[in-house]
Tab-separated table of C-alpha atoms in Angstrom:
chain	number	residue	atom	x	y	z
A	975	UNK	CA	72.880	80.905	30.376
A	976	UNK	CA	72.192	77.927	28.332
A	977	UNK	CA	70.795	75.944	31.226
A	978	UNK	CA	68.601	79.206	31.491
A	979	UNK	CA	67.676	79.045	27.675
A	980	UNK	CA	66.981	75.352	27.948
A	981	UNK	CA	64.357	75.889	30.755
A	982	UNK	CA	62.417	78.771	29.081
A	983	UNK	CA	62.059	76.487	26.042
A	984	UNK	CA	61.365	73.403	28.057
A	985	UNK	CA	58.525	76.310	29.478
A	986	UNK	CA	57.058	77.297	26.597
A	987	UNK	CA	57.049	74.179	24.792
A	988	UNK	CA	54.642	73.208	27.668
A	989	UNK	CA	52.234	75.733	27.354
A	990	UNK	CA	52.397	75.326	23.268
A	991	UNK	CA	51.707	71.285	23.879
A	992	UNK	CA	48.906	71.724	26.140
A	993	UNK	CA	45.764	69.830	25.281
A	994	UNK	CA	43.139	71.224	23.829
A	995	UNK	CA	39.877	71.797	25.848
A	996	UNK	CA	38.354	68.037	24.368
A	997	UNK	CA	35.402	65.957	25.505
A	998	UNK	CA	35.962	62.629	24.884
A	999	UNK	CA	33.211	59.637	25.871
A	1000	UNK	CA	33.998	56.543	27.327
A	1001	UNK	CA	32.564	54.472	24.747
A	1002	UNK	CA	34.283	56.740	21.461
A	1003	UNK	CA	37.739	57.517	20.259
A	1004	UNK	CA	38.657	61.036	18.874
A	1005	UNK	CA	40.925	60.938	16.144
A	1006	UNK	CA	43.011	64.433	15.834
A	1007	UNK	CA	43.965	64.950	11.658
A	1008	UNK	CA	45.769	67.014	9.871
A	1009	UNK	CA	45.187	68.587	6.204
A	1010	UNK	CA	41.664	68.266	6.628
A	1011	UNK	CA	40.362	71.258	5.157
A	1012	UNK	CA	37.356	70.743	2.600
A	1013	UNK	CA	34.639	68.529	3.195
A	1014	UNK	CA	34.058	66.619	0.112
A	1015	UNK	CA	37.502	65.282	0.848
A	1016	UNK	CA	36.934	64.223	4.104
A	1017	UNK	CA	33.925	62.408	2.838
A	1018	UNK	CA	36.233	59.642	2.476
A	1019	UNK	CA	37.098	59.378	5.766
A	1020	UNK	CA	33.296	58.664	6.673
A	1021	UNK	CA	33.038	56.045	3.884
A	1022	UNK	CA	35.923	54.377	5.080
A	1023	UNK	CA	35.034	54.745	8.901
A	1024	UNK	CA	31.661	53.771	8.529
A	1025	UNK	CA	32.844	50.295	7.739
A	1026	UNK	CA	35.045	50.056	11.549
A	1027	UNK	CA	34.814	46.083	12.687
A	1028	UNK	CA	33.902	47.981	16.219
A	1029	UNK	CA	31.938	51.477	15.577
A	1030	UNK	CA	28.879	51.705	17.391
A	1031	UNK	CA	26.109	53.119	14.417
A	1032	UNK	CA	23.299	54.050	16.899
A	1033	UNK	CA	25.191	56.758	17.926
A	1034	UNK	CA	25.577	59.035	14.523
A	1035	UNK	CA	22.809	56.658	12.458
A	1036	UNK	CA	23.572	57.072	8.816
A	1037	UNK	CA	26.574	59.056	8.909
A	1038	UNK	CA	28.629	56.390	11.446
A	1039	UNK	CA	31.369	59.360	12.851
A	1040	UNK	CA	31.089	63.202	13.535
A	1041	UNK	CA	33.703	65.169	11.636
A	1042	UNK	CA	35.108	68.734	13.017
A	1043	UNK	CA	36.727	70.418	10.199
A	1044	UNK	CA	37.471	73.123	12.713
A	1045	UNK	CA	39.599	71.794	15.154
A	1046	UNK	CA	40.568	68.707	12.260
A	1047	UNK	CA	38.995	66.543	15.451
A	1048	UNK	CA	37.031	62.999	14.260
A	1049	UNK	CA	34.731	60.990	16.524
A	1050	UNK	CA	34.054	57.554	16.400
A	1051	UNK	CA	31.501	55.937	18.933
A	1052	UNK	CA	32.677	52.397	19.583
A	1053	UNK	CA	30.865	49.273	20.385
A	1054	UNK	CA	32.806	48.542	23.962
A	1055	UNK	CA	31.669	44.775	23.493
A	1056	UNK	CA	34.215	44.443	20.359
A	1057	UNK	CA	37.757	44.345	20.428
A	1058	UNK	CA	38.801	48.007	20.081
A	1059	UNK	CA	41.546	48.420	17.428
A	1060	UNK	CA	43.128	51.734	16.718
A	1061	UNK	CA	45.322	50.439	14.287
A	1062	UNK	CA	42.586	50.246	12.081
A	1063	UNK	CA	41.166	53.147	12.632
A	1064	UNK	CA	44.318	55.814	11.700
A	1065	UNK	CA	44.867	53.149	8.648
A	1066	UNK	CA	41.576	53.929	7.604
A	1067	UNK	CA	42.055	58.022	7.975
A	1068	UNK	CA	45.343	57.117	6.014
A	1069	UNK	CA	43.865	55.360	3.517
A	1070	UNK	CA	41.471	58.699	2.864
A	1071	UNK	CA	44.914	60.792	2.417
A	1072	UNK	CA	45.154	62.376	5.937
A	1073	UNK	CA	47.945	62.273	8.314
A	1074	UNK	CA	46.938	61.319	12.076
A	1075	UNK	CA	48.473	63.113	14.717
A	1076	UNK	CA	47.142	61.918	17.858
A	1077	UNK	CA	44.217	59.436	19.435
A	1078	UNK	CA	42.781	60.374	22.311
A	1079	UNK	CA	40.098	57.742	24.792
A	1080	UNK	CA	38.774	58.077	27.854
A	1081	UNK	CA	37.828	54.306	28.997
A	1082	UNK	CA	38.003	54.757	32.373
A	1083	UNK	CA	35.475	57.744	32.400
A	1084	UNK	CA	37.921	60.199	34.045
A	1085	UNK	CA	41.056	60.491	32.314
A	1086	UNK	CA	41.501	61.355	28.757
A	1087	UNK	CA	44.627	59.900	27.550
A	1088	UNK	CA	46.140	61.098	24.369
A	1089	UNK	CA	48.895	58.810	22.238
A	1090	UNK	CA	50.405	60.424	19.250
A	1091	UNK	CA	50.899	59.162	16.053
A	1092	UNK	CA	53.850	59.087	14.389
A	1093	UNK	CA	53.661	59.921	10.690
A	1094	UNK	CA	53.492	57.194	8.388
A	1095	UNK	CA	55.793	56.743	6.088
A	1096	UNK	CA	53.720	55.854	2.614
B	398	UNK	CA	58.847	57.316	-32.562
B	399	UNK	CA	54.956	57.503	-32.209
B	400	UNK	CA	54.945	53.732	-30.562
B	401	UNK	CA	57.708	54.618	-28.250
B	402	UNK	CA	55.572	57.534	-27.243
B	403	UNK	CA	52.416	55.727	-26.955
B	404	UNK	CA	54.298	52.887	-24.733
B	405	UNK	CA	56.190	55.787	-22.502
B	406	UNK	CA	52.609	57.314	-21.936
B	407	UNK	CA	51.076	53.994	-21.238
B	408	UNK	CA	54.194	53.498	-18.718
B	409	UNK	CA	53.874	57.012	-17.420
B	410	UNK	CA	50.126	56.631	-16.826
B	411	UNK	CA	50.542	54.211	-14.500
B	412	UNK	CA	52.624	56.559	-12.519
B	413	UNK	CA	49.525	59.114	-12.947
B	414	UNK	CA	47.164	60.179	-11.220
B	415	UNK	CA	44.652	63.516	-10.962
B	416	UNK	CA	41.426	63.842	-8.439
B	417	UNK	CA	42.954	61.210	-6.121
B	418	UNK	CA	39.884	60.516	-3.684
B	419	UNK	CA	39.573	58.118	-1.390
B	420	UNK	CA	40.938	54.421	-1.037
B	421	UNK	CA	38.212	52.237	-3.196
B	422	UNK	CA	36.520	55.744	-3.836
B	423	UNK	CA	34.809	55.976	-7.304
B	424	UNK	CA	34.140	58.729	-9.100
B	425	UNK	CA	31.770	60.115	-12.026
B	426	UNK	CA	32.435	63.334	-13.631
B	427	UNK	CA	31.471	65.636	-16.069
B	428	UNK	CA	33.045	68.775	-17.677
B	429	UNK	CA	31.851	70.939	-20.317
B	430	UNK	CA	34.271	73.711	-20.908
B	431	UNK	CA	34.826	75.834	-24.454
B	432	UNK	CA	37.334	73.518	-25.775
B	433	UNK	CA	36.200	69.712	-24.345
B	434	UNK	CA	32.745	68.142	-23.476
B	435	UNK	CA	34.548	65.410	-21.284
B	436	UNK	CA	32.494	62.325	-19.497
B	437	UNK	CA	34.849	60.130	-16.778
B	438	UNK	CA	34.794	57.639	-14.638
B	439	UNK	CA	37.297	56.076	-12.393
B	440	UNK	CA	38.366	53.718	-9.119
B	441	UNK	CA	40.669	55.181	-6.607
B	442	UNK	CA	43.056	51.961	-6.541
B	443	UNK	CA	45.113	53.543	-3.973
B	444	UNK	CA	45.525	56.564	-1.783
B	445	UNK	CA	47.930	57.481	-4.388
B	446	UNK	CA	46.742	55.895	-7.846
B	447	UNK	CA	43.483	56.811	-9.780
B	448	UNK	CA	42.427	55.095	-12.725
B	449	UNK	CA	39.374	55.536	-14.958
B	450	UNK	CA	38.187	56.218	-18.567
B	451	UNK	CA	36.960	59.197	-20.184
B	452	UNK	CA	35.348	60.032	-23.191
B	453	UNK	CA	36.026	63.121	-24.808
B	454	UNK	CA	34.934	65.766	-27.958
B	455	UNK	CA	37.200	68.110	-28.695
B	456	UNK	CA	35.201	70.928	-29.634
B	457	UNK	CA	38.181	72.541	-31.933
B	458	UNK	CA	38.006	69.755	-34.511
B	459	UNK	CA	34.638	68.003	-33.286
B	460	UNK	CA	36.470	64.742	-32.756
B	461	UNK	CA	35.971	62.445	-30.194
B	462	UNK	CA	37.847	60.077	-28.323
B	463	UNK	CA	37.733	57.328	-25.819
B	464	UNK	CA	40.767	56.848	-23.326
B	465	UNK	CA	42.196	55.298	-20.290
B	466	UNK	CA	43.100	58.024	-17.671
B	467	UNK	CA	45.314	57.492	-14.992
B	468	UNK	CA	46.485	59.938	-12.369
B	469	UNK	CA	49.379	59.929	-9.642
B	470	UNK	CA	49.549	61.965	-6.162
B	471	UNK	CA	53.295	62.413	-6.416
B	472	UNK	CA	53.212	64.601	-3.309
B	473	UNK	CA	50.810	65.564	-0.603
B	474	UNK	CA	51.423	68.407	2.391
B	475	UNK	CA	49.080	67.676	5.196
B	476	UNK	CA	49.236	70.564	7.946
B	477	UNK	CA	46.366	71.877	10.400
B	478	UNK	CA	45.220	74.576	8.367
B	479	UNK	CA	46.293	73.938	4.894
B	480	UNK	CA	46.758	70.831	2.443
B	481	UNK	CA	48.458	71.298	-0.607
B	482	UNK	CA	48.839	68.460	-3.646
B	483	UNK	CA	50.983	67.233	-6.757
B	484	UNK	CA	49.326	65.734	-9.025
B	485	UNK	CA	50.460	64.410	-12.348
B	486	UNK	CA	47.600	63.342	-15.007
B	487	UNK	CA	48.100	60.981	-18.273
B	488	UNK	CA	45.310	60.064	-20.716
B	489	UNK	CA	45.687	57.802	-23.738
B	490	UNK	CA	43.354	56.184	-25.976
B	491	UNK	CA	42.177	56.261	-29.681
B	492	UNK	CA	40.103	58.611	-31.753
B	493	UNK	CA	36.384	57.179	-31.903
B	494	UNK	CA	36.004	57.296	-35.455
B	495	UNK	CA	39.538	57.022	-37.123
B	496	UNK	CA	41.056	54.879	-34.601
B	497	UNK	CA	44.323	57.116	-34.410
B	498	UNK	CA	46.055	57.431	-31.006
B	499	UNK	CA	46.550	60.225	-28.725
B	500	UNK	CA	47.275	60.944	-25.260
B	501	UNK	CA	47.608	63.163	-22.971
B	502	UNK	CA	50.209	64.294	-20.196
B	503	UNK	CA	49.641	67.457	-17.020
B	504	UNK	CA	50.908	68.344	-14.059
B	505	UNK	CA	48.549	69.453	-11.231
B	506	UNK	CA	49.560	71.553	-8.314
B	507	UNK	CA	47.176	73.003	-5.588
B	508	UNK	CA	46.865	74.457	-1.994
B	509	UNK	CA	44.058	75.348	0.145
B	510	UNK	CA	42.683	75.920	3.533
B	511	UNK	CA	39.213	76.232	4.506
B	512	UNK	CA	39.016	80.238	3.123
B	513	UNK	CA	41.284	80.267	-0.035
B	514	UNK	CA	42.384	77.884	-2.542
B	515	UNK	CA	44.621	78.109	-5.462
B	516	UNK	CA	45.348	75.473	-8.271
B	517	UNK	CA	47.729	75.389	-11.726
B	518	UNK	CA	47.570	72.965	-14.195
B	519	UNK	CA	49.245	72.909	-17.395
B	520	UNK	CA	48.411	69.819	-20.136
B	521	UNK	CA	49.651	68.960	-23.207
B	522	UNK	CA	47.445	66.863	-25.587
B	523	UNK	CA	48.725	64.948	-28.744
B	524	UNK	CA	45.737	65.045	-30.475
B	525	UNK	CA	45.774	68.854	-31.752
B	526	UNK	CA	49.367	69.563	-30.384
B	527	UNK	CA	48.222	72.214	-27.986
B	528	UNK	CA	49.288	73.127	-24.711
B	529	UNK	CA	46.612	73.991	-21.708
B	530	UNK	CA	47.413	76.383	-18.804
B	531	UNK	CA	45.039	76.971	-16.099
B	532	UNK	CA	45.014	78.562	-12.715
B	533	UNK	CA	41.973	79.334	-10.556
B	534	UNK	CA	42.256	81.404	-7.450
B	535	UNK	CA	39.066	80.791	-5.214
B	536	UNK	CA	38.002	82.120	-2.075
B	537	UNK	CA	34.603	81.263	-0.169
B	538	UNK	CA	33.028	84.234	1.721
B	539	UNK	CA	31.628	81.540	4.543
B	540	UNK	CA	33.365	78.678	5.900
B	541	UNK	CA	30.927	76.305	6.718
B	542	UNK	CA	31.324	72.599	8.519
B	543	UNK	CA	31.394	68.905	7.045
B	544	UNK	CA	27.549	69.033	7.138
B	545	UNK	CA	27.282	72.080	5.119
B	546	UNK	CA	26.569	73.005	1.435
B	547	UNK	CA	30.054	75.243	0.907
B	548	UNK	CA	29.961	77.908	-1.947
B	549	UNK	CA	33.253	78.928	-3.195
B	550	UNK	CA	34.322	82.084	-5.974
B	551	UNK	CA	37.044	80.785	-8.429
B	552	UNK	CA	38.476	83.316	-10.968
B	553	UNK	CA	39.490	80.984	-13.751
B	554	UNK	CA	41.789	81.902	-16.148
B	555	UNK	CA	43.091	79.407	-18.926
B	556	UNK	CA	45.838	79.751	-21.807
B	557	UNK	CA	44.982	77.563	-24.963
B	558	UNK	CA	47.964	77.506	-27.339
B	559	UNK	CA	47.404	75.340	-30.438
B	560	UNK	CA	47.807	75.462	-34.606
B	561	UNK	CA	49.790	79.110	-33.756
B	562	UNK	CA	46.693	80.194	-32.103
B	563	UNK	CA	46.850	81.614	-28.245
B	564	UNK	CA	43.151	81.471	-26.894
B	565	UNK	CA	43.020	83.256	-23.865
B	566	UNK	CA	39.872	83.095	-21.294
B	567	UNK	CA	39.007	84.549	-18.066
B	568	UNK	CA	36.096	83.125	-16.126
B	569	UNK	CA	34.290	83.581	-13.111
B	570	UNK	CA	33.076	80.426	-11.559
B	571	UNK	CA	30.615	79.434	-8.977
B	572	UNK	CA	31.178	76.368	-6.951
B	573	UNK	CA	28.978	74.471	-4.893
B	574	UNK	CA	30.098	71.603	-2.347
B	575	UNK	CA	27.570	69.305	-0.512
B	576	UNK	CA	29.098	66.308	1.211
B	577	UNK	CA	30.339	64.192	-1.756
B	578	UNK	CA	28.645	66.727	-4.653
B	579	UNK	CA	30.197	69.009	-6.430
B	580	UNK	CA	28.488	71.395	-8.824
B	581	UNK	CA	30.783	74.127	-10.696
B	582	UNK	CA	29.239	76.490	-13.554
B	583	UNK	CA	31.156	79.539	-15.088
B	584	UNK	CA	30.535	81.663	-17.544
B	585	UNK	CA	31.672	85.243	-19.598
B	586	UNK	CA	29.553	86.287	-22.202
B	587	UNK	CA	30.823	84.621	-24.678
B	588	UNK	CA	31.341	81.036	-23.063
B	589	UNK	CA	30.722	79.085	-20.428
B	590	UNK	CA	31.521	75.723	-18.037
B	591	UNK	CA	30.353	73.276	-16.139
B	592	UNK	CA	31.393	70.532	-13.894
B	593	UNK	CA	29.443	68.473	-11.986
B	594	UNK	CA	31.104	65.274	-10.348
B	595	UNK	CA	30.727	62.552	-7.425
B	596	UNK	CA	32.532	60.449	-5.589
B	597	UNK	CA	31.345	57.444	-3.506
């Protein structure tokens, strides 16, 4: 019975952690927030990001990223010939008040990986 | 007493903090409600600590003041659809003309999500010994994206209690949000408000 219970949550819990449908360049991380609801908050995010050692500013001209308050998603074209830190990135988003929950890059062009972020303890 | 006060105030304003924007974020801002006409300007030190100065006329007793102001995010809720924030708020400075201190303690509480927002605030100031309540309860009829000029419906209602006096006032309020502007303007017949702020 319990082994029973175990595999109907293990089932579900798969279907609830699906990812979502996401198109994700090689040359750009998406950056997956949380509590990003108003956009004169999340301006900060774009002041912050828009001064990323390796974001690539041809892509978005003036305003550096693209922000999706709907699904809380934030893209970053990145300049492939810098060294590509994400560290500095989700300290950034931090910095602006948001929690990160997940990165997700697609440098090989045909596999979307996803890491999760732990929450950061401020 | 009073210097014990003004030292725990000092010490508790550096535990303060109220629109907490971003990292290295400043901000300019301007509020003209019935009892204050209220000019500030502050630095975002941290994602948690906001620091600025204000200068103030209390409309009551047409004095005006100049002040540090310093304002803490004690606790923020991050979730998909919904952030929600603690905020506590100290001012304390000097009257302009007769050099006497005051200051000024709140708590700030709000939630919102990308329809609804509500916020409480209650202040006491030493300089008329009255004690502010607010709430707002806001809704915007169209959520709109990061690009977007958003246009949100507060009903503002605010509890004045000073000199044995209970001012009550109810106030609808327009505001309008456009990247990093923010214009609010209220008004009931009898009064009205403004904000209008910045951050950058």
């Amino acid at each position: 019975m319990k082994k029973n219970l175990l595999i109907l949550i293990l089932f579900f819990s798969s279907l609830f952690s699906q990812d979502i449908n996401l198109e994700v360049e090689k040359d750009e991380l998406v950056v997956e927030v949380s509590g990003m609801v108003c956009a004169m908050c999340a301006y900060g995010i774009q002041e912050g990001l828009s001064e990323l050692s390796f974001l690539n500013q041809k892509v978005y001209k003036d305003d550096g990223i693209n922000i999706d308050l709907d699904t809380q998603m934030i893209y970053i074209p990145i300049d492939l010939s810098k060294k590509i830190d994400e560290w500095e990135a989700i300290q950034i988003i931090n910095d602006a008040g948001y929690d990160t929950v997940a990165i997700y890059t697609n440098f090989e062009g045909n596999k979307i990986e996803k890491k999760n972020i732990p929450k950061l303890v401020s | 007493m009073k210097k014990s006060i003004i030292l725990l105030t000092i010490f508790l304003s550096f535990l303060q903090a109220h629109p907490i924007v971003f990292k290295g974020g400043k901000v300019i801002w301007l509020i003209d409600s019935p009892n204050i006409t209220d000019i500030r300007f502050g630095k975002t030190f941290t994602k948690k600590f906001y620091s600025g100065i204000r200068v103030f006329n209390d409309k009551s007793s047409d004095q005006s003041y100049i002040a540090s102001n310093n304002n803490l995010l004690i606790k923020r809720w991050n979730h998909s659809s919904y952030q929600a924030n603690i905020y506590s708020l100290s001012s304390v400075g000097l009257n302009i003309d007769s050099e006497k201190s005051m200051y000024n303690i709140g708590l700030h509480a709000d939630w919102e999500n990308r329809r609804f927002m509500v916020m409480h605030m209650i202040e006491y100031s030493s300089f008329n010994e009255s004690t502010k309540n607010s709430i707002r309860l806001a809704f915007t009829p169209k959520i709109t994206d990061y690009k977007g000029t958003a246009v949100w419906l507060i009903a503002q209602y605010s509890n004045h209690s000073f000199d044995d006096k209970n001012n009550e006032i109810l106030m609808p309020v327009i505001r309008i949000l456009k990247r990093n502007y923010l214009l609010e303007f209220g008004g009931n017949g009898k009064e009205t408000f403004l904000t209008l702020m910045t951050h950058f």
